[in-house]
PDB file of C-alpha atoms in Angstrom:
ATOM      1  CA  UNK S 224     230.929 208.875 186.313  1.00 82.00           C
ATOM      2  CA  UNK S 225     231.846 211.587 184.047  1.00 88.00           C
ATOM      3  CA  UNK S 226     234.800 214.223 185.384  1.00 91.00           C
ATOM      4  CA  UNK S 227     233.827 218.321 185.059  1.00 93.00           C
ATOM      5  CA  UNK S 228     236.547 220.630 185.189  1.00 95.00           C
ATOM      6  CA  UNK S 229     236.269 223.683 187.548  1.00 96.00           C
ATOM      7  CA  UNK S 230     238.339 227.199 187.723  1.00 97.00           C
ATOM      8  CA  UNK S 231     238.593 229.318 190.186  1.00 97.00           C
ATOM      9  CA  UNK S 232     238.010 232.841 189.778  1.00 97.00           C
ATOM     10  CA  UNK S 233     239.863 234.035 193.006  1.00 96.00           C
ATOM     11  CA  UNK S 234     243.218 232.121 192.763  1.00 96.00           C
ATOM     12  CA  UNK S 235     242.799 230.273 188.643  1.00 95.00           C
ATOM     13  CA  UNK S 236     242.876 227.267 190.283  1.00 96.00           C
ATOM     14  CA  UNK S 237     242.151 224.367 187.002  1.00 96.00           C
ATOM     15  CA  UNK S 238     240.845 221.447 188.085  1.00 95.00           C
ATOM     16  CA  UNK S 239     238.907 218.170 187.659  1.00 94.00           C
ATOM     17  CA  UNK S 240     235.817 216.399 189.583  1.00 94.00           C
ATOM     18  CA  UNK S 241     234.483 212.872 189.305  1.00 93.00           C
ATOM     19  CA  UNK S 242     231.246 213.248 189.891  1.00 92.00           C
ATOM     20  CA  UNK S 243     227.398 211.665 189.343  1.00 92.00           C
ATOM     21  CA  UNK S 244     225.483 213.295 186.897  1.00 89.00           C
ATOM     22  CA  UNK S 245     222.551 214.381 189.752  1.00 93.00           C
ATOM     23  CA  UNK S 246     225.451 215.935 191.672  1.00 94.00           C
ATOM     24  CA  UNK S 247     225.657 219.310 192.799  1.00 94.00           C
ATOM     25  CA  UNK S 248     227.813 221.407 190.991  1.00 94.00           C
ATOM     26  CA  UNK S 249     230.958 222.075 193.111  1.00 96.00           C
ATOM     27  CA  UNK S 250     230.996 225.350 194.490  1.00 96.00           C
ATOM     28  CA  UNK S 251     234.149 225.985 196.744  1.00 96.00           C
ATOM     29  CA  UNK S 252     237.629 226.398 195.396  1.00 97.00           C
ATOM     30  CA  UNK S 253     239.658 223.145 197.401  1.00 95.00           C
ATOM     31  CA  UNK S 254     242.951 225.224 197.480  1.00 96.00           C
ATOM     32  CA  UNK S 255     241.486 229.094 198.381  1.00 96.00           C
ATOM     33  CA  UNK S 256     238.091 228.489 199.163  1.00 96.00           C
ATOM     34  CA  UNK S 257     236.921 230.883 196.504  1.00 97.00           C
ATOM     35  CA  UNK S 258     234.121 230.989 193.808  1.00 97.00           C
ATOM     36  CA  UNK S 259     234.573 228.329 190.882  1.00 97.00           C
ATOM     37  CA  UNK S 260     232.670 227.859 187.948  1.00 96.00           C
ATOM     38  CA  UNK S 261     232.347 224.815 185.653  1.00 94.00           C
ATOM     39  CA  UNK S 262     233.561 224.453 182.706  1.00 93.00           C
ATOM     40  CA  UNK S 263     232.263 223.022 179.065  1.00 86.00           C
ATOM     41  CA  UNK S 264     234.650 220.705 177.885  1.00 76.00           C
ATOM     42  CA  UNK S 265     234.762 218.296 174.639  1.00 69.00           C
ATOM     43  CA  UNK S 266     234.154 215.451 176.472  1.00 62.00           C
ATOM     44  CA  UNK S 267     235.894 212.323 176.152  1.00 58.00           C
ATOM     45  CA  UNK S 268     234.154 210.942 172.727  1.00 56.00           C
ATOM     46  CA  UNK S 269     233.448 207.741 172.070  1.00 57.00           C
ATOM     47  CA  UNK S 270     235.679 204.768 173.478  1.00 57.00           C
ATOM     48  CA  UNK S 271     235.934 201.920 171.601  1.00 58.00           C
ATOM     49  CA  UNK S 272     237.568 198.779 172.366  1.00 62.00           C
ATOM     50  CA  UNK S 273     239.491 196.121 169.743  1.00 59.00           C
ATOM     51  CA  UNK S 274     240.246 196.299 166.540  1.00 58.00           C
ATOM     52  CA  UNK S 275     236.455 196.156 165.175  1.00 58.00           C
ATOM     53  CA  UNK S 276     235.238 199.278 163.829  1.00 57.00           C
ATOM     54  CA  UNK S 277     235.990 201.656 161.349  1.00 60.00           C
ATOM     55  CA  UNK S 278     239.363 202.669 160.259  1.00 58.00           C
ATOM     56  CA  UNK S 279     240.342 206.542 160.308  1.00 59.00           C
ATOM     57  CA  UNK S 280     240.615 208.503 157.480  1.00 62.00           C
ATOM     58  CA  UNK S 281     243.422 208.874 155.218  1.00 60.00           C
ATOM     59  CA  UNK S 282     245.079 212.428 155.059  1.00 59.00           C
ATOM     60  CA  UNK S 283     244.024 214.287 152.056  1.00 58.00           C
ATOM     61  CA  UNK S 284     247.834 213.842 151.007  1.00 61.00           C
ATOM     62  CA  UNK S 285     247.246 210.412 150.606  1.00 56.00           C
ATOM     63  CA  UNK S 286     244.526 211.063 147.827  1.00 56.00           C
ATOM     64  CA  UNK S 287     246.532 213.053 145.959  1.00 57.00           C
ATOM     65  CA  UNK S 288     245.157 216.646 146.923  1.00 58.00           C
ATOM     66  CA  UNK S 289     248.531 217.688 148.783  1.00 62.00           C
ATOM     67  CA  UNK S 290     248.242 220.554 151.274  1.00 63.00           C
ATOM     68  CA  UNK S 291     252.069 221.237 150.551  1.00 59.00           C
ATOM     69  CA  UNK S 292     252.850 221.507 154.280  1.00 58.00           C
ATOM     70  CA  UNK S 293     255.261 218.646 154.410  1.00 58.00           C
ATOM     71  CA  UNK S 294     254.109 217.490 157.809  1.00 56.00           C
ATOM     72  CA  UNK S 295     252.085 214.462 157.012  1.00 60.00           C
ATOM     73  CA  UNK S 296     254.743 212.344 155.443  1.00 55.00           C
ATOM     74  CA  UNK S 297     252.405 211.924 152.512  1.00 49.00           C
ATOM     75  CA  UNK S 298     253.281 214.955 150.392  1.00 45.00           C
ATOM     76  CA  UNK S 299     255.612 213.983 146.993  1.00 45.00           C
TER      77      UNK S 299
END
């Protein structure tokens, strides 16, 4: 069951629902009782399990093209 997130536009309550996809959309705020509306997240992605797969991508550092910001721990 995916989870939808919810705020409430009386008291900015943030907040999560497991729910089935042919659900109705929750509509009551659980703390104040006030108007929500759902909100588009990014989603989970893909979940893969094991080692299998591939592997991620090397930071441009490691290629050579340097972005200079010293944060990768690739930059010479």
């Amino acid at each position: 069951m995916p989870a939808y997130e919810y705020l409430c536009e009386e008291c900015s309550c943030h907040f999560e629902k497991r729910q089935k996809m042919s659900d109705a959309a929750v509509e009551q705020c659980p703390e104040c009782g006030g108007h929500v509306r759902r909100l588009i997240s990014g989603g989970a992605g893909a979940i893969t399990k094991g080692a299998g797969g591939q592997q991620p991508a090397a930071p441009p550092c490691a290629s050579g093209q340097c972005c200079g910001g010293g944060m990768c721990g690739f930059d010479s």
